[in-house]
Short mmCIF file of C-alpha atoms in Angstrom, two decimals:
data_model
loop_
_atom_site.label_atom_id
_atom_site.label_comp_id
_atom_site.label_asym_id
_atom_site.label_seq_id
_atom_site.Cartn_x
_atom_site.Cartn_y
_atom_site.Cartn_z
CA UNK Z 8 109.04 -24.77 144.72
CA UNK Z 9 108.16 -21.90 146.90
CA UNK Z 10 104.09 -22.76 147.32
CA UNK Z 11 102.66 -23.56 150.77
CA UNK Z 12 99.85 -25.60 150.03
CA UNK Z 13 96.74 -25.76 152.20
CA UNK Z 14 94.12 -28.26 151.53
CA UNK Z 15 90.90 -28.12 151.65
CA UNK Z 16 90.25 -25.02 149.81
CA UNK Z 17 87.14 -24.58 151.58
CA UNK Z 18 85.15 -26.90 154.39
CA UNK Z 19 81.93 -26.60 155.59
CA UNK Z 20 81.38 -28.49 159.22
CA UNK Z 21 78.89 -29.20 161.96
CA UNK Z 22 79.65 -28.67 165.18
CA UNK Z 23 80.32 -32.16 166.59
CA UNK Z 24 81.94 -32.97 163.14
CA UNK Z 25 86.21 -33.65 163.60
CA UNK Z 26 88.15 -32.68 160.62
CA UNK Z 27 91.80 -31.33 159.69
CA UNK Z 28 93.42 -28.90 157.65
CA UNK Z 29 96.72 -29.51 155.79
CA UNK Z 30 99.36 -26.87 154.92
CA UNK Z 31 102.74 -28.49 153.72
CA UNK Z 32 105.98 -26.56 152.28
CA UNK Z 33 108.91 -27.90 150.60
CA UNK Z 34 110.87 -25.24 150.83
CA UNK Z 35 113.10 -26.44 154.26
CA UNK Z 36 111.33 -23.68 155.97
CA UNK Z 37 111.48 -24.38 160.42
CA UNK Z 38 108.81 -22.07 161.27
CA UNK Z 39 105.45 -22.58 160.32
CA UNK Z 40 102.62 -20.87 161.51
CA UNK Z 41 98.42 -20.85 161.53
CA UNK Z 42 96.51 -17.58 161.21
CA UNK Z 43 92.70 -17.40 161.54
CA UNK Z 44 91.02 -13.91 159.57
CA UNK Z 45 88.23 -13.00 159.67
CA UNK Z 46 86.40 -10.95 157.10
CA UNK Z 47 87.99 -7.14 156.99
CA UNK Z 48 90.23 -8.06 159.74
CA UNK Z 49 93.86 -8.47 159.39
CA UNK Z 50 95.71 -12.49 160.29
CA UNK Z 51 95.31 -13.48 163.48
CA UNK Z 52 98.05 -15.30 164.80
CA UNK Z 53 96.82 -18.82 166.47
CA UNK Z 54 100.53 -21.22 166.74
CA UNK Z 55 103.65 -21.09 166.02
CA UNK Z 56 106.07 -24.31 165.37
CA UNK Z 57 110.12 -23.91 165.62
CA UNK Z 58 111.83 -27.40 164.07
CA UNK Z 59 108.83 -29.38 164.22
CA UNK Z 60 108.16 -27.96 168.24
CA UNK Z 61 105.00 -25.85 169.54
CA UNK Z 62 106.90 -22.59 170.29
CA UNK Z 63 103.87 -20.17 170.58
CA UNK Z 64 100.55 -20.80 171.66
CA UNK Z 65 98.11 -17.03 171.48
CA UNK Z 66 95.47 -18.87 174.47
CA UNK Z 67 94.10 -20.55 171.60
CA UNK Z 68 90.56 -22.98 172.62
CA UNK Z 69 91.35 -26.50 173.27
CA UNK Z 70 89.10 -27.50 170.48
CA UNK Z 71 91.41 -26.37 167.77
CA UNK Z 72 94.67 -28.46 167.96
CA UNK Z 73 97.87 -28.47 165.75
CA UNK Z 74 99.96 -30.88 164.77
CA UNK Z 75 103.95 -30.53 163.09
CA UNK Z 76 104.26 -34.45 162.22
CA UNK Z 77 107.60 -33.86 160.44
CA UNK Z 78 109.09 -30.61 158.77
CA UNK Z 79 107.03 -30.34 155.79
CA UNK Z 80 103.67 -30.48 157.12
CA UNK Z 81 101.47 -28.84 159.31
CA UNK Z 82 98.18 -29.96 160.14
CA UNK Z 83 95.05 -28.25 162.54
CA UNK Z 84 92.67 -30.61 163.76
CA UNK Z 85 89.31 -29.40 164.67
CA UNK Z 86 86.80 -30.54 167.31
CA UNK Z 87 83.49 -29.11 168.13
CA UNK Z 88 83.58 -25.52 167.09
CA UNK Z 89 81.29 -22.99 167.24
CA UNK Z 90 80.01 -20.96 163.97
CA UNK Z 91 82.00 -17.92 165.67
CA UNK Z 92 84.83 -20.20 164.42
CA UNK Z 93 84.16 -19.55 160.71
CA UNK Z 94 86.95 -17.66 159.10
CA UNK Z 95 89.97 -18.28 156.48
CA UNK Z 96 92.84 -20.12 158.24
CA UNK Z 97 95.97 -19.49 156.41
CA UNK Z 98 99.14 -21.29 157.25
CA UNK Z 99 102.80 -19.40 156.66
CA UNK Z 100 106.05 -20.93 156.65
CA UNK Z 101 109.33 -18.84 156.89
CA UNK Z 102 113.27 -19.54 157.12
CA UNK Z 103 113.48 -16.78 159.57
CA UNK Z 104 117.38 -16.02 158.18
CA UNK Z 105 116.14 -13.19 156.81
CA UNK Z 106 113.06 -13.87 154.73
CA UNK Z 107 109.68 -13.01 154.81
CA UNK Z 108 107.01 -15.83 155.61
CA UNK Z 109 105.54 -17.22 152.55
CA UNK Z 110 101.25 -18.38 152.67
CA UNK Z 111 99.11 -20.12 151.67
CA UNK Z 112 95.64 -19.42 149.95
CA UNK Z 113 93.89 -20.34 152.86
CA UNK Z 114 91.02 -22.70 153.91
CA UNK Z 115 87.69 -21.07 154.20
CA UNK Z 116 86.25 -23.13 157.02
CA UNK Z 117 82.27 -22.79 157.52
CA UNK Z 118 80.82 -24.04 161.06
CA UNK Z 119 77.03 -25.29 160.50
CA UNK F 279 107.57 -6.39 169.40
CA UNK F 280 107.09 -3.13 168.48
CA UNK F 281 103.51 -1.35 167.70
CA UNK F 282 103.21 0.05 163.64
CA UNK F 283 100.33 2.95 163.16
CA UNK F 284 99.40 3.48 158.98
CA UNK F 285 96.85 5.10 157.66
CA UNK F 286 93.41 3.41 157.68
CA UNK F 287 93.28 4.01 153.56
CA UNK F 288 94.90 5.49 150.77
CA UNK F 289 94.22 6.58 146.79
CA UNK F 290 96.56 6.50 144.11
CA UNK F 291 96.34 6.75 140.56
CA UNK F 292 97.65 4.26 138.16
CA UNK F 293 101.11 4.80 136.83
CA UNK F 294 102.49 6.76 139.68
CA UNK F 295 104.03 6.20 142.64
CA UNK F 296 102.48 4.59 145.79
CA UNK F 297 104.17 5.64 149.31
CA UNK F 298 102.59 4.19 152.06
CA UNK F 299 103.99 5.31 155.37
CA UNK F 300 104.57 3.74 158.75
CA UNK F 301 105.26 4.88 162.12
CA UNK F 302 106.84 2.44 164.72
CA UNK F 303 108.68 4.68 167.36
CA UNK F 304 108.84 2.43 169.82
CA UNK F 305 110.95 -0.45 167.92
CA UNK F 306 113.81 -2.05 169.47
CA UNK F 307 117.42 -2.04 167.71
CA UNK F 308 116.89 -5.56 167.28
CA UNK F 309 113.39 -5.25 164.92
CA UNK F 310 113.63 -5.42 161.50
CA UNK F 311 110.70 -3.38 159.51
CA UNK F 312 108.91 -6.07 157.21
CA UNK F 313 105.84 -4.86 154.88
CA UNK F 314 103.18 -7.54 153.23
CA UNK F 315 100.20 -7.14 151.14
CA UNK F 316 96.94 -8.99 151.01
CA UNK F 317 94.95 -8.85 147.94
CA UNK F 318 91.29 -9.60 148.21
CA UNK F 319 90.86 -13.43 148.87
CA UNK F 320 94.37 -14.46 148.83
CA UNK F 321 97.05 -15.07 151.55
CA UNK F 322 99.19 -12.26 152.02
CA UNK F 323 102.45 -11.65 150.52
CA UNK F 324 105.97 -10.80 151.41
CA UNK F 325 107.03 -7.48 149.55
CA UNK F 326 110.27 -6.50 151.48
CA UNK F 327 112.40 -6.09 154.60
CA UNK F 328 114.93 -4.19 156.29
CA UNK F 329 116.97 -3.43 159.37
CA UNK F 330 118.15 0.24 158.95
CA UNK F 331 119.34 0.54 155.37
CA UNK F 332 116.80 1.63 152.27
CA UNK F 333 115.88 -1.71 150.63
CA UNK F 334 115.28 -2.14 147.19
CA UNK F 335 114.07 -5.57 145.34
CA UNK F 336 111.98 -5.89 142.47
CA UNK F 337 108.38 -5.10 144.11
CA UNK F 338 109.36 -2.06 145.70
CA UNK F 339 112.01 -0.15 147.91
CA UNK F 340 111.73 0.59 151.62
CA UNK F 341 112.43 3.87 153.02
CA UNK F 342 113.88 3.49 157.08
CA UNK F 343 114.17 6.98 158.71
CA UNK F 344 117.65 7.28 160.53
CA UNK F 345 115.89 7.30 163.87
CA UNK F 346 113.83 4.33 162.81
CA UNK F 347 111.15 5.21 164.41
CA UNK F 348 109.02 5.64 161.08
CA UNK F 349 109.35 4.03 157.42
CA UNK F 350 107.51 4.35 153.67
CA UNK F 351 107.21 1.59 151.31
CA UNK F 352 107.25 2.80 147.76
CA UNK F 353 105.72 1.15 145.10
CA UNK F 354 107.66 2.92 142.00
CA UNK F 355 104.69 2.59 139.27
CA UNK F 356 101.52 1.28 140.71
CA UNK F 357 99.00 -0.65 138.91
CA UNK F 358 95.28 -1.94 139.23
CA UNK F 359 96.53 -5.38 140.75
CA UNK F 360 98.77 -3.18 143.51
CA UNK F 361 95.20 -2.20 144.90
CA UNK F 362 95.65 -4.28 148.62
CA UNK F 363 95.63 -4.27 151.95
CA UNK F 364 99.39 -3.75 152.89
CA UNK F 365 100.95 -4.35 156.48
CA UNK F 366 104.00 -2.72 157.99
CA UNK F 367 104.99 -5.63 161.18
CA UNK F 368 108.05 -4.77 163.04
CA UNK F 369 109.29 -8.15 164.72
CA UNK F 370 112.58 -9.51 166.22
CA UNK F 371 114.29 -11.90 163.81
CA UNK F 372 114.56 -14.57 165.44
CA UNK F 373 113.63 -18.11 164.94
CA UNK F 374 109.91 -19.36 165.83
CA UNK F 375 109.29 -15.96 166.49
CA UNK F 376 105.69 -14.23 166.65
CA UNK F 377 104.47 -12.20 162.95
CA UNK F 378 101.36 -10.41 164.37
CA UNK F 379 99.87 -8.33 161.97
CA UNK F 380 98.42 -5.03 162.40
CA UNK F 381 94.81 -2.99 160.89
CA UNK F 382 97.25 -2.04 157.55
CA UNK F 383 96.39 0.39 154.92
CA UNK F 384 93.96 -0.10 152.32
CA UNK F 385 95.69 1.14 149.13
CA UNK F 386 93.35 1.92 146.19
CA UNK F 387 94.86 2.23 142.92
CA UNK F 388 92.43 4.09 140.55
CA UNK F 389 92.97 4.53 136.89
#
C-alpha cells in the first residue's frame, strides 16, 4: 500500500462551522506533513510531525490545528476560518531514509 | 535550505526528450536535489532524488553538475500526461525536516 488517503475529497464550511480533515498512511512513514495551495500557486507548507511530535510549525493561525493521534493518521481540525482560507490541503507522508514524500489527492476545502 | 530558480515555463513536443533545468548555487553539502511534479488537480508526485551522482529510475534520470550548484531532470520520451508543473526542492535529509516548494516550471508537452 503506498496511498495516503485524505478524506473528505472536498468540504464546503461556514465560518463558525468546526470540522476535520483526515490523511492516514500505512506505509510506516514518521513524517507527515499538511500543505495548503492555492490555485496556480505551488504547496504551502503549514506542519510538520516527526514520530507522532509537532516538529515544525510555519506561524500557522490558531484556528487551524493538527493533530498526529498515532502513526498512521493525521488529522487538521478547523475552527472559524475565513473564505481567504479556501484552498486544497494536501497531506504528505515520507520515510525521510532517502525517499521522496508521497500525497495525497487533497481536500478542496470551501469557506462560506 | 537552499533556494532553486527554473524557468517559469517550458514546450516540448511529444516523443522527445524533456530537460528541465535547475539552478541552486547556494546548496549546502548536506542537500540532496529532489524534483516532483504536479499534474493539474492532483497531489504532487515524487519523480527522483540525488546527492551528487546522476540518478536514474524508471520516470526519469537526474543530471547533478560537479559543482552542484545547478541540475536537469530529463524526461527520456515525453508524453501528453508528462505535461505538469514540476519542482526542483533542495532540502537537508533529515528526519521531520521542512519540503518547501518553490514557483516550478510549467512543462507543456505538445503533440
Amino acid at each position: 500500500d503506498t496511498e495516503v488517503t485524505q478524506t473528505p475529497k472536498h468540504l464546503v464550511m461556514g465560518m463558525t462551522n468546526k470540522k476535520s480533515l483526515k490523511c492516514e498512511q500505512h506505509m510506516g512513514h514518521r513524517a507527515m506533513y499538511w500543505y495548503k495551495q492555492k490555485a496556480k500557486k505551488p504547496p504551502e507548507l503549514m506542519f510538520v510531525y516527526s514520530y507522532e511530535k509537532l516538529s515544525i510549525n510555519e506561524s500557522v493561525p490558531s484556528r487551524f490545528s493538527p493533530e498526529c493521534p498515532n502513526s498512521s493518521l493525521l488529522n487538521l481540525h478547523l475552527h472559524a476560518l475565513q473564505p481567504e482560507d479556501s484552498a486544497l490541503y494536501l497531506c504528505a507522508s515520507s520515510h525521510d531514509r532517502g525517499q521522496g514524500a508521497f500525497f495525497g489527492q487533497g481536500t478542496r476545502l470551501t469557506v462560506v | 535550505d537552499a533556494k532553486t530558480t527554473q524557468p517559469t515555463s517550458m514546450d516540448c513536443a511529444e516523443g522527445r526528450a524533456a530537460n528541465l533545468p535547475c539552478n541552486h548555487s547556494t546548496i549546502s553539502g548536506n542537500e540532496y536535489v529532489y524534483w516532483y511534479r504536479q499534474i493539474h488537480s492532483q497531489g504532487p508526485q515524487y519523480i527522483i532524488h540525488g546527492l551528487k551522482n546522476n540518478e536514474t529510475n524508471e520516470m526519469a534520470s537526474l543530471i547533478i553538475t560537479e559543482d552542484r550548484k545547478s541540475s536537469t531532470l530529463i524526461l527520456p520520451h515525453a508524453t501528453l500526461r508528462d505535461t505538469a508543473v514540476y519542482y526542483c526542492i533542495v532540502r537537508v535529509l533529515e528526519y521531520g525536516n521542512k519540503l518547501v516548494f518553490g514557483a516550478g516550471t510549467i512543462l507543456r508537452v505538445k503533440s
